[in-house]
């Protein structure tokens, strides 16, 4: 989890930077809106809208000073536990044998992995309670909306699965692996990771199957398998998202979404290899 979070931060930064760069290019600019003499219905009726009219009740109330203090206390506790797990000797705690043999970077990443899920499970209900948001009711409404979205994306999902299986069955992944393998080996990129890196933008389930096979062959604690798991956790199924979710909301012009997403995926893959080598050794 820790390595995936660090690699995700790198891929997210790369994706945001790519979006800011691409949106300035003429090829990706939105067309100028057509001028119209017609006025909106609210203007014709003489109605005026205020910022308060756009506030949604589900966003809750603003944070009070007491709520900010609670969140700051939560952050302090998180940092305290993070340092306690990373530097047990400073807190007069006996470190385990495995911790004693690890470097600072490895202990820090393992501490993040230990605290990540409990922190998220505690933070969101706490933040919602401080904002006086009805969490259960919002969850029910979101579940209802999610079901409707799932029904709408079924045709796009089927089409995407057919395309992916045709690409895999035709040997597209094997062909790309064969072409890119010598280049990546020269850059000290493990060739075993290339099929997962190529499959991940297309299909999460396909990449997960490749990861499972790799873990069975090399073992779960192998450095290559750790890199593969980090790649799986820090990249996205870019083409899958474009085909399904953009299609579900009838967005036909994706503009720079695909190139920006692929750049983020590439940076996530590279960052996964670097972070795992720093954390677990391997040069």
mmCIF file of C-alpha atoms in Angstrom:
data_model
loop_
_atom_site.group_PDB
_atom_site.id
_atom_site.type_symbol
_atom_site.label_atom_id
_atom_site.label_comp_id
_atom_site.label_asym_id
_atom_site.label_seq_id
_atom_site.Cartn_x
_atom_site.Cartn_y
_atom_site.Cartn_z
ATOM 1 C CA UNK A 1 0.000 0.000 0.000
ATOM 2 C CA UNK A 2 2.786 2.426 0.871
ATOM 3 C CA UNK A 3 4.628 1.987 -2.414
ATOM 4 C CA UNK A 4 1.364 2.232 -4.346
ATOM 5 C CA UNK A 5 0.473 5.506 -2.615
ATOM 6 C CA UNK A 6 3.865 7.029 -3.430
ATOM 7 C CA UNK A 7 3.745 5.875 -7.050
ATOM 8 C CA UNK A 8 0.141 7.098 -7.309
ATOM 9 C CA UNK A 9 1.237 10.545 -6.159
ATOM 10 C CA UNK A 10 3.796 10.608 -8.982
ATOM 11 C CA UNK A 11 1.297 9.428 -11.612
ATOM 12 C CA UNK A 12 -1.331 11.895 -10.389
ATOM 13 C CA UNK A 13 1.123 14.794 -10.589
ATOM 14 C CA UNK A 14 2.145 13.703 -14.087
ATOM 15 C CA UNK A 15 -1.491 13.423 -15.207
ATOM 16 C CA UNK A 16 -2.389 16.884 -13.898
ATOM 17 C CA UNK A 17 0.706 18.400 -15.518
ATOM 18 C CA UNK A 18 -0.140 16.721 -18.837
ATOM 19 C CA UNK A 19 -3.706 18.034 -18.712
ATOM 20 C CA UNK A 20 -2.498 21.599 -18.087
ATOM 21 C CA UNK A 21 -0.078 21.318 -21.004
ATOM 22 C CA UNK A 22 -2.455 19.657 -23.476
ATOM 23 C CA UNK A 23 -5.382 21.981 -22.821
ATOM 24 C CA UNK A 24 -3.283 24.877 -24.160
ATOM 25 C CA UNK A 25 -2.643 23.137 -27.480
ATOM 26 C CA UNK A 26 -4.807 24.227 -30.360
ATOM 27 C CA UNK A 27 -5.709 20.640 -31.267
ATOM 28 C CA UNK A 28 -7.284 20.062 -27.851
ATOM 29 C CA UNK A 29 -9.056 23.364 -27.359
ATOM 30 C CA UNK A 30 -12.804 23.481 -27.049
ATOM 31 C CA UNK A 31 -14.688 25.174 -29.904
ATOM 32 C CA UNK A 32 -15.808 28.709 -29.266
ATOM 33 C CA UNK A 33 -19.423 28.823 -28.034
ATOM 34 C CA UNK A 34 -21.883 30.088 -30.606
ATOM 35 C CA UNK A 35 -23.257 33.541 -29.848
ATOM 36 C CA UNK A 36 -26.960 33.655 -29.200
ATOM 37 C CA UNK A 37 -29.357 36.554 -28.725
ATOM 38 C CA UNK A 38 -31.703 34.405 -26.703
ATOM 39 C CA UNK A 39 -31.611 34.932 -23.007
ATOM 40 C CA UNK A 40 -31.946 32.265 -20.388
ATOM 41 C CA UNK A 41 -35.285 31.389 -18.900
ATOM 42 C CA UNK A 42 -34.371 32.862 -15.556
ATOM 43 C CA UNK A 43 -33.376 36.178 -17.157
ATOM 44 C CA UNK A 44 -36.603 36.314 -19.141
ATOM 45 C CA UNK A 45 -38.602 35.773 -16.006
ATOM 46 C CA UNK A 46 -36.593 38.420 -14.200
ATOM 47 C CA UNK A 47 -35.205 35.916 -11.724
ATOM 48 C CA UNK A 48 -31.773 36.348 -10.224
ATOM 49 C CA UNK A 49 -29.634 33.503 -9.000
ATOM 50 C CA UNK A 50 -27.394 33.854 -6.018
ATOM 51 C CA UNK A 51 -24.475 31.685 -4.895
ATOM 52 C CA UNK A 52 -26.597 30.468 -2.017
ATOM 53 C CA UNK A 53 -29.070 28.943 -4.474
ATOM 54 C CA UNK A 54 -26.412 26.572 -5.791
ATOM 55 C CA UNK A 55 -25.480 25.137 -2.407
ATOM 56 C CA UNK A 56 -26.452 21.490 -2.087
ATOM 57 C CA UNK A 57 -27.758 20.380 1.267
ATOM 58 C CA UNK A 58 -25.790 17.142 1.134
ATOM 59 C CA UNK A 59 -22.501 19.023 1.404
ATOM 60 C CA UNK A 60 -23.204 19.627 5.057
ATOM 61 C CA UNK A 61 -22.385 22.568 7.252
ATOM 62 C CA UNK A 62 -19.045 24.399 7.263
ATOM 63 C CA UNK A 63 -16.441 23.193 9.688
ATOM 64 C CA UNK A 64 -16.572 24.892 13.058
ATOM 65 C CA UNK A 65 -13.389 25.930 14.914
ATOM 66 C CA UNK A 66 -13.901 22.924 17.173
ATOM 67 C CA UNK A 67 -14.159 20.665 14.120
ATOM 68 C CA UNK A 68 -10.908 22.059 12.725
ATOM 69 C CA UNK A 69 -9.224 21.375 16.040
ATOM 70 C CA UNK A 70 -10.467 17.774 15.961
ATOM 71 C CA UNK A 71 -9.074 17.274 12.443
ATOM 72 C CA UNK A 72 -5.752 18.798 13.471
ATOM 73 C CA UNK A 73 -5.648 16.436 16.439
ATOM 74 C CA UNK A 74 -6.379 13.530 14.105
ATOM 75 C CA UNK A 75 -3.493 14.615 11.844
ATOM 76 C CA UNK A 76 -1.134 14.929 14.819
ATOM 77 C CA UNK A 77 -2.053 11.416 15.987
ATOM 78 C CA UNK A 78 -1.449 10.069 12.492
ATOM 79 C CA UNK A 79 2.003 11.683 12.310
ATOM 80 C CA UNK A 80 2.774 10.414 15.818
ATOM 81 C CA UNK A 81 1.957 6.812 14.915
ATOM 82 C CA UNK A 82 3.852 7.171 11.638
ATOM 83 C CA UNK A 83 7.017 8.262 13.419
ATOM 84 C CA UNK A 84 6.514 5.618 16.122
ATOM 85 C CA UNK A 85 6.445 2.852 13.523
ATOM 86 C CA UNK A 86 9.287 4.321 11.472
ATOM 87 C CA UNK A 87 11.643 5.163 14.358
ATOM 88 C CA UNK A 88 10.745 2.768 17.198
ATOM 89 C CA UNK A 89 14.088 3.395 18.958
ATOM 90 C CA UNK A 90 13.254 7.070 19.499
ATOM 91 C CA UNK A 91 10.140 6.038 21.433
ATOM 92 C CA UNK A 92 11.980 3.391 23.474
ATOM 93 C CA UNK A 93 10.135 0.611 21.692
ATOM 94 C CA UNK A 94 11.839 -2.662 20.872
ATOM 95 C CA UNK A 95 11.862 -3.095 17.117
ATOM 96 C CA UNK A 96 11.179 -6.455 15.574
ATOM 97 C CA UNK A 97 13.940 -8.394 13.866
ATOM 98 C CA UNK A 98 12.487 -7.605 10.469
ATOM 99 C CA UNK A 99 12.352 -3.870 11.259
ATOM 100 C CA UNK A 100 15.920 -3.870 12.552
ATOM 101 C CA UNK A 101 17.173 -5.232 9.247
ATOM 102 C CA UNK A 102 15.282 -2.639 7.195
ATOM 103 C CA UNK A 103 16.334 0.832 6.169
ATOM 104 C CA UNK A 104 14.512 4.033 7.016
ATOM 105 C CA UNK A 105 12.741 4.136 3.641
ATOM 106 C CA UNK A 106 11.456 0.572 4.030
ATOM 107 C CA UNK A 107 10.203 1.202 7.567
ATOM 108 C CA UNK A 108 8.499 4.421 6.458
ATOM 109 C CA UNK A 109 6.710 2.722 3.557
ATOM 110 C CA UNK A 110 5.668 -0.201 5.751
ATOM 111 C CA UNK A 111 4.331 2.289 8.323
ATOM 112 C CA UNK A 112 2.237 3.958 5.622
ATOM 113 C CA UNK A 113 0.948 0.558 4.533
ATOM 114 C CA UNK A 114 -0.052 -0.257 8.115
ATOM 115 C CA UNK A 115 -1.815 3.049 8.799
ATOM 116 C CA UNK A 116 -3.403 3.747 5.406
ATOM 117 C CA UNK A 117 -6.593 1.684 5.686
ATOM 118 C CA UNK A 118 -7.352 2.440 9.386
ATOM 119 C CA UNK A 119 -6.739 6.126 8.690
ATOM 120 C CA UNK A 120 -9.141 6.217 5.759
ATOM 121 C CA UNK A 121 -11.801 4.220 7.601
ATOM 122 C CA UNK A 122 -11.625 6.652 10.522
ATOM 123 C CA UNK A 123 -11.192 9.917 8.614
ATOM 124 C CA UNK A 124 -14.238 9.906 6.347
ATOM 125 C CA UNK A 125 -16.877 9.162 9.030
ATOM 126 C CA UNK A 126 -15.175 11.671 11.341
ATOM 127 C CA UNK A 127 -15.112 14.389 8.689
ATOM 128 C CA UNK A 128 -18.741 13.725 7.744
ATOM 129 C CA UNK A 129 -19.805 13.869 11.385
ATOM 130 C CA UNK A 130 -18.041 17.197 11.863
ATOM 131 C CA UNK A 131 -19.814 18.557 8.761
ATOM 132 C CA UNK A 132 -23.127 17.122 10.012
ATOM 133 C CA UNK A 133 -23.588 15.062 6.862
ATOM 134 C CA UNK A 134 -26.020 12.106 7.101
ATOM 135 C CA UNK A 135 -23.544 9.439 6.040
ATOM 136 C CA UNK A 136 -25.952 6.511 5.917
ATOM 137 C CA UNK A 137 -28.574 8.386 3.900
ATOM 138 C CA UNK A 138 -25.949 9.636 1.449
ATOM 139 C CA UNK A 139 -24.601 6.105 1.095
ATOM 140 C CA UNK A 140 -28.061 4.795 0.218
ATOM 141 C CA UNK A 141 -28.595 7.522 -2.383
ATOM 142 C CA UNK A 142 -25.184 6.841 -3.887
ATOM 143 C CA UNK A 143 -25.911 3.124 -4.068
ATOM 144 C CA UNK A 144 -29.170 3.806 -5.914
ATOM 145 C CA UNK A 145 -27.428 6.082 -8.384
ATOM 146 C CA UNK A 146 -24.610 3.564 -8.825
ATOM 147 C CA UNK A 147 -27.105 0.875 -9.803
ATOM 148 C CA UNK A 148 -28.585 3.111 -12.497
ATOM 149 C CA UNK A 149 -25.117 3.941 -13.812
ATOM 150 C CA UNK A 150 -24.245 0.233 -13.932
ATOM 151 C CA UNK A 151 -27.308 -0.441 -16.089
ATOM 152 C CA UNK A 152 -26.361 2.371 -18.492
ATOM 153 C CA UNK A 153 -22.774 1.219 -18.984
ATOM 154 C CA UNK A 154 -23.569 -2.443 -19.729
ATOM 155 C CA UNK A 155 -23.512 -1.999 -23.564
ATOM 156 C CA UNK A 156 -20.182 -0.132 -23.414
ATOM 157 C CA UNK A 157 -18.820 -2.735 -21.016
ATOM 158 C CA UNK A 158 -19.668 -5.595 -23.367
ATOM 159 C CA UNK A 159 -18.141 -3.789 -26.343
ATOM 160 C CA UNK A 160 -14.951 -3.054 -24.390
ATOM 161 C CA UNK A 161 -14.601 -6.660 -23.240
ATOM 162 C CA UNK A 162 -14.998 -7.932 -26.806
ATOM 163 C CA UNK A 163 -12.330 -5.509 -28.057
ATOM 164 C CA UNK A 164 -9.892 -6.446 -25.304
ATOM 165 C CA UNK A 165 -10.330 -10.174 -25.840
ATOM 166 C CA UNK A 166 -9.832 -9.734 -29.602
ATOM 167 C CA UNK A 167 -6.642 -7.755 -28.970
ATOM 168 C CA UNK A 168 -5.339 -10.387 -26.542
ATOM 169 C CA UNK A 169 -6.379 -13.289 -28.742
ATOM 170 C CA UNK A 170 -4.650 -11.775 -31.763
ATOM 171 C CA UNK A 171 -1.374 -11.669 -29.842
ATOM 172 C CA UNK A 172 -1.213 -7.889 -29.486
ATOM 173 C CA UNK A 173 0.233 -7.978 -25.973
ATOM 174 C CA UNK A 174 2.836 -10.601 -26.925
ATOM 175 C CA UNK A 175 3.798 -8.626 -30.019
ATOM 176 C CA UNK A 176 4.318 -5.388 -28.067
ATOM 177 C CA UNK A 177 6.258 -7.255 -25.392
ATOM 178 C CA UNK A 178 8.561 -8.702 -28.046
ATOM 179 C CA UNK A 179 9.196 -5.304 -29.632
ATOM 180 C CA UNK A 180 9.706 -3.312 -26.439
ATOM 181 C CA UNK A 181 11.553 -5.983 -24.461
ATOM 182 C CA UNK A 182 15.112 -5.243 -25.714
ATOM 183 C CA UNK A 183 14.708 -1.504 -25.214
ATOM 184 C CA UNK A 184 13.377 -1.863 -21.664
ATOM 185 C CA UNK A 185 16.064 -4.369 -20.722
ATOM 186 C CA UNK A 186 18.636 -1.786 -21.746
ATOM 187 C CA UNK A 187 16.957 0.638 -19.330
ATOM 188 C CA UNK A 188 17.059 -1.998 -16.537
ATOM 189 C CA UNK A 189 13.286 -2.326 -16.585
ATOM 190 C CA UNK A 190 12.252 -5.894 -15.692
ATOM 191 C CA UNK A 191 10.814 -7.528 -18.784
ATOM 192 C CA UNK A 192 8.449 -9.598 -16.602
ATOM 193 C CA UNK A 193 6.499 -6.419 -15.812
ATOM 194 C CA UNK A 194 5.887 -5.413 -19.410
ATOM 195 C CA UNK A 195 2.749 -7.553 -20.000
ATOM 196 C CA UNK A 196 1.114 -6.118 -16.865
ATOM 197 C CA UNK A 197 2.100 -2.565 -17.808
ATOM 198 C CA UNK A 198 0.591 -3.023 -21.280
ATOM 199 C CA UNK A 199 -2.555 -4.778 -20.078
ATOM 200 C CA UNK A 200 -3.351 -2.401 -17.203
ATOM 201 C CA UNK A 201 -4.659 0.516 -19.381
ATOM 202 C CA UNK A 202 -6.973 -1.941 -21.133
ATOM 203 C CA UNK A 203 -8.348 -4.239 -18.449
ATOM 204 C CA UNK A 204 -8.033 -4.396 -14.685
ATOM 205 C CA UNK A 205 -9.125 -8.040 -14.537
ATOM 206 C CA UNK A 206 -6.634 -9.002 -17.245
ATOM 207 C CA UNK A 207 -3.801 -7.254 -15.394
ATOM 208 C CA UNK A 208 -4.870 -8.933 -12.149
ATOM 209 C CA UNK A 209 -4.716 -12.352 -13.807
ATOM 210 C CA UNK A 210 -1.204 -11.639 -15.064
ATOM 211 C CA UNK A 211 -0.215 -10.465 -11.598
ATOM 212 C CA UNK A 212 -1.581 -13.669 -10.061
ATOM 213 C CA UNK A 213 0.424 -15.804 -12.466
ATOM 214 C CA UNK A 214 3.569 -13.813 -11.712
ATOM 215 C CA UNK A 215 3.059 -14.183 -7.957
ATOM 216 C CA UNK A 216 2.632 -17.960 -8.314
ATOM 217 C CA UNK A 217 5.848 -18.235 -10.334
ATOM 218 C CA UNK A 218 8.130 -16.001 -8.246
ATOM 219 C CA UNK A 219 6.469 -15.878 -4.834
ATOM 220 C CA UNK A 220 4.690 -12.964 -3.138
ATOM 221 C CA UNK A 221 7.835 -11.491 -1.550
ATOM 222 C CA UNK A 222 9.834 -11.293 -4.763
ATOM 223 C CA UNK A 223 10.920 -7.792 -5.781
ATOM 224 C CA UNK A 224 9.397 -8.184 -9.257
ATOM 225 C CA UNK A 225 6.055 -9.182 -7.730
ATOM 226 C CA UNK A 226 6.154 -6.201 -5.383
ATOM 227 C CA UNK A 227 6.754 -3.956 -8.380
ATOM 228 C CA UNK A 228 3.872 -5.594 -10.240
ATOM 229 C CA UNK A 229 1.521 -5.080 -7.295
ATOM 230 C CA UNK A 230 2.577 -1.445 -7.027
ATOM 231 C CA UNK A 231 1.970 -0.957 -10.752
ATOM 232 C CA UNK A 232 -1.483 -2.462 -10.389
ATOM 233 C CA UNK A 233 -2.291 -0.122 -7.504
ATOM 234 C CA UNK A 234 -0.886 3.101 -8.970
ATOM 235 C CA UNK A 235 -2.154 3.010 -12.566
ATOM 236 C CA UNK A 236 -5.593 3.081 -14.126
ATOM 237 C CA UNK A 237 -7.582 1.252 -16.807
ATOM 238 C CA UNK A 238 -7.464 4.302 -19.055
ATOM 239 C CA UNK A 239 -9.119 2.927 -22.197
ATOM 240 C CA UNK A 240 -11.681 1.073 -20.089
ATOM 241 C CA UNK A 241 -12.679 4.295 -18.318
ATOM 242 C CA UNK A 242 -12.802 6.280 -21.564
ATOM 243 C CA UNK A 243 -14.936 3.683 -23.352
ATOM 244 C CA UNK A 244 -17.400 3.030 -20.536
ATOM 245 C CA UNK A 245 -17.841 6.142 -18.459
ATOM 246 C CA UNK A 246 -17.441 8.716 -21.204
ATOM 247 C CA UNK A 247 -19.849 6.686 -23.309
ATOM 248 C CA UNK A 248 -22.340 6.435 -20.445
ATOM 249 C CA UNK A 249 -22.576 10.236 -20.203
ATOM 250 C CA UNK A 250 -22.536 10.675 -24.018
ATOM 251 C CA UNK A 251 -19.145 12.425 -24.205
ATOM 252 C CA UNK A 252 -17.923 11.847 -27.748
ATOM 253 C CA UNK A 253 -14.945 14.207 -27.850
ATOM 254 C CA UNK A 254 -12.486 13.032 -25.214
ATOM 255 C CA UNK A 255 -9.911 15.711 -26.105
ATOM 256 C CA UNK A 256 -6.687 15.124 -24.179
ATOM 257 C CA UNK A 257 -8.068 12.537 -21.747
ATOM 258 C CA UNK A 258 -6.372 9.545 -23.415
ATOM 259 C CA UNK A 259 -2.843 11.002 -23.859
ATOM 260 C CA UNK A 260 -2.892 12.524 -20.372
ATOM 261 C CA UNK A 261 -4.085 9.240 -18.889
ATOM 262 C CA UNK A 262 -1.414 7.232 -20.707
ATOM 263 C CA UNK A 263 1.295 9.635 -19.536
ATOM 264 C CA UNK A 264 0.064 9.223 -15.966
ATOM 265 C CA UNK A 265 0.122 5.434 -16.386
ATOM 266 C CA UNK A 266 3.667 5.488 -17.785
ATOM 267 C CA UNK A 267 4.927 7.644 -14.924
ATOM 268 C CA UNK A 268 3.140 5.361 -12.451
ATOM 269 C CA UNK A 269 4.900 2.316 -13.909
ATOM 270 C CA UNK A 270 8.323 3.974 -13.777
ATOM 271 C CA UNK A 271 7.713 5.316 -10.271
ATOM 272 C CA UNK A 272 6.608 1.859 -9.096
ATOM 273 C CA UNK A 273 9.909 0.326 -10.171
ATOM 274 C CA UNK A 274 11.971 3.106 -8.599
ATOM 275 C CA UNK A 275 10.051 3.203 -5.320
ATOM 276 C CA UNK A 276 10.164 -0.578 -4.873
ATOM 277 C CA UNK A 277 13.888 -0.657 -5.534
ATOM 278 C CA UNK A 278 14.437 2.091 -2.970
ATOM 279 C CA UNK A 279 12.174 0.419 -0.429
ATOM 280 C CA UNK A 280 13.061 -3.245 -0.857
ATOM 281 C CA UNK A 281 16.505 -3.116 -2.449
ATOM 282 C CA UNK A 282 17.536 -4.480 -5.795
ATOM 283 C CA UNK A 283 19.722 -1.686 -7.132
#
